Amino acid sequence: MFIAHLPAGYLLTRFLQRKLKTTKYLWIGLLASILPDFDLPYFYLIDHRQTLHHEYWIHLPIFWLSVSFLAVLIFFFTKNRRFLLISTIFLANIFLHLILDTFVAGILWLYPFSHVSLRLFTVPARYPFWGENFAFHWTFLVEIAIILWAFIVLIKSWRRKGESKS
Ligand SMILES: [Zn+2]
């Protein structure tokens, strides 16, 4: 997934807010929805594209599973509801990012047991620029659908806010 991470994160966070009965922490969900791609500057500028960017620790499910385990432990001992809300919204969005990247990009779900990058669909290399290969593939329509869906939810929530003010 390339451009739909943020709108997908918005949709998931709004859903979680409803379930968890809170109106807070939207920005935490949005940040987490794109956080794994913070390895991109490193990929281009420092590593000079030596390692596939989805193989950095920030894109590894095993890393985030360990963080989740730690979060569960912390909650178990502290019983802090605020911590529970923040970590649930944060980690759910991280895993959403990894699931969406599994669509065509590929994620090392079985690492460290296997180095196989798992993906649902392979985008054939038809054009010289990789971006074109993805933009002209049918899976890109899914990204556009997510963006439109998020846009509709956003407009609806603005309207509701406007109505409650007037
Ligand atoms: Zn990613």
Coordinates of C-alpha atoms and ligand atoms in Angstrom, one line a residue:
M1 CA 0.0 0.0 0.0
F2 CA 1.3 3.5 -0.9
I3 CA -1.1 6.3 -0.4
A4 CA -3.9 4.8 1.6
H5 CA -2.1 4.1 4.9
L6 CA -3.2 7.4 6.5
P7 CA -6.9 7.3 5.4
A8 CA -7.0 3.6 6.5
G9 CA -5.6 4.6 9.8
Y10 CA -8.2 7.3 10.1
L11 CA -11.0 4.8 9.5
L12 CA -9.6 2.3 12.0
T13 CA -9.0 4.9 14.7
R14 CA -12.5 6.3 14.3
F15 CA -13.9 2.8 14.6
L16 CA -11.7 2.1 17.7
Q17 CA -12.7 5.4 19.3
R18 CA -16.4 4.3 19.0
K19 CA -15.7 0.9 20.5
L20 CA -13.5 2.2 23.3
K21 CA -15.9 5.1 24.0
T22 CA -13.3 7.9 23.7
T23 CA -13.0 10.9 21.4
K24 CA -9.2 11.2 22.0
Y25 CA -6.0 9.9 20.5
L26 CA -6.9 10.3 16.8
W27 CA -3.4 11.8 16.2
I28 CA -1.8 8.7 17.8
G29 CA -3.7 6.4 15.4
L30 CA -2.8 8.5 12.4
L31 CA 0.9 8.7 13.4
A32 CA 1.1 4.9 13.9
S33 CA -0.7 4.2 10.6
I34 CA 2.4 5.7 8.7
L35 CA 5.1 5.1 11.3
P36 CA 6.6 2.0 9.7
D37 CA 7.3 4.0 6.6
F38 CA 9.6 6.3 8.5
D39 CA 12.3 3.9 7.4
L40 CA 11.9 5.3 3.8
P41 CA 14.3 8.2 4.3
Y42 CA 16.9 5.8 5.8
F43 CA 16.3 3.5 2.8
Y44 CA 17.0 6.2 0.2
L45 CA 19.5 8.4 2.0
I46 CA 21.6 6.3 4.3
D47 CA 21.3 2.7 3.2
H48 CA 21.3 3.6 -0.5
R49 CA 18.6 1.0 -1.1
Q50 CA 20.9 -1.9 0.0
T51 CA 18.2 -3.6 2.2
L52 CA 14.5 -3.8 1.1
H53 CA 12.8 -1.2 3.2
H54 CA 10.2 -3.7 4.3
E55 CA 13.0 -5.7 6.0
Y56 CA 13.9 -3.1 8.5
W57 CA 12.9 -3.8 12.1
I58 CA 10.2 -1.1 11.9
H59 CA 8.4 -3.3 9.3
L60 CA 8.9 -6.5 11.2
P61 CA 5.8 -8.1 12.8
I62 CA 8.0 -9.9 15.4
F63 CA 9.2 -6.5 16.7
W64 CA 5.7 -5.2 17.1
L65 CA 4.5 -8.4 18.6
S66 CA 7.2 -8.0 21.3
V67 CA 6.1 -4.5 21.9
S68 CA 2.5 -5.7 22.2
F69 CA 3.5 -8.3 24.7
L70 CA 5.3 -5.7 26.7
A71 CA 2.2 -3.4 26.5
V72 CA 0.0 -6.2 27.8
L73 CA 2.4 -6.8 30.7
I74 CA 2.5 -3.1 31.6
F75 CA -1.3 -2.9 31.6
F76 CA -1.5 -6.1 33.6
F77 CA 0.5 -4.5 36.4
T78 CA -0.7 -0.9 36.2
K79 CA -4.4 -1.3 35.1
N80 CA -4.1 2.2 33.6
R81 CA -7.0 2.8 31.3
R82 CA -5.3 5.7 29.5
F83 CA -2.4 3.4 28.7
L84 CA -4.7 0.7 27.5
L85 CA -6.5 3.2 25.1
I86 CA -3.3 4.7 23.7
S87 CA -1.5 1.4 23.2
T88 CA -4.5 -0.3 21.6
I89 CA -5.0 2.5 19.1
F90 CA -1.3 2.8 18.5
L91 CA -0.6 -1.0 18.0
A92 CA -3.8 -1.7 16.0
N93 CA -2.7 1.0 13.5
I94 CA 0.8 -0.5 13.3
F95 CA -0.6 -3.9 12.5
L96 CA -3.1 -2.4 10.0
H97 CA -0.1 -0.9 8.2
L98 CA 1.7 -4.3 8.1
I99 CA -1.5 -6.0 6.9
L100 CA -2.0 -3.4 4.1
D101 CA 1.7 -3.8 3.1
T102 CA 1.0 -7.5 2.8
F103 CA -1.4 -6.7 -0.1
V104 CA 1.3 -6.1 -2.7
A105 CA 4.5 -5.0 -1.0
G106 CA 5.3 -8.0 1.1
I107 CA 6.0 -8.4 4.8
L108 CA 8.3 -10.8 6.7
W109 CA 5.5 -12.3 8.8
L110 CA 7.5 -15.5 9.6
Y111 CA 10.7 -13.8 10.5
P112 CA 13.0 -14.9 12.3
F113 CA 11.9 -18.4 11.2
S114 CA 11.8 -17.6 7.6
H115 CA 13.1 -14.8 5.3
V116 CA 10.2 -15.2 2.9
S117 CA 8.3 -11.9 2.2
L118 CA 4.6 -12.7 2.2
R119 CA 2.3 -10.8 -0.2
L120 CA -1.2 -11.5 -1.5
F121 CA -0.7 -10.1 -5.0
T122 CA 2.3 -9.5 -7.2
V123 CA 2.5 -6.4 -9.3
P124 CA 4.2 -7.2 -12.6
A125 CA 7.0 -4.9 -13.7
R126 CA 5.6 -3.5 -17.0
Y127 CA 6.8 0.1 -16.8
P128 CA 10.3 1.4 -16.3
F129 CA 9.3 3.4 -13.2
W130 CA 8.1 1.3 -10.3
G131 CA 5.5 3.8 -9.3
E132 CA 3.7 3.4 -12.7
N133 CA 3.6 -0.4 -12.2
F134 CA 1.6 0.1 -9.0
A135 CA -0.5 3.0 -10.2
F136 CA -1.8 1.1 -13.2
H137 CA -2.4 -2.1 -11.4
W138 CA -6.0 -2.9 -10.3
T139 CA -5.0 -3.1 -6.6
F140 CA -4.5 0.7 -6.8
L141 CA -8.3 1.0 -7.1
V142 CA -8.5 -0.5 -3.6
E143 CA -6.3 2.4 -2.3
I144 CA -8.5 4.9 -4.0
A145 CA -11.6 3.3 -2.5
I146 CA -10.1 3.5 1.0
I147 CA -9.3 7.2 0.4
L148 CA -12.9 7.9 -0.7
W149 CA -14.3 6.0 2.2
A150 CA -12.2 7.9 4.7
F151 CA -13.1 11.2 3.0
I152 CA -16.8 10.5 3.4
V153 CA -16.4 9.6 7.1
L154 CA -14.4 12.8 7.6
I155 CA -17.0 15.0 5.9
K156 CA -19.8 13.3 7.9
S157 CA -18.0 13.9 11.2
W158 CA -17.4 17.6 10.3
R159 CA -21.1 17.9 9.5
R160 CA -22.0 16.4 12.9
K161 CA -19.7 18.7 14.7
G162 CA -21.2 21.7 12.8
E163 CA -24.7 20.6 13.7
S164 CA -23.9 20.1 17.4
K165 CA -22.4 23.6 17.5
S166 CA -25.3 25.4 15.9
Ligands
ZN1 ZN 5.0 0.2 4.9

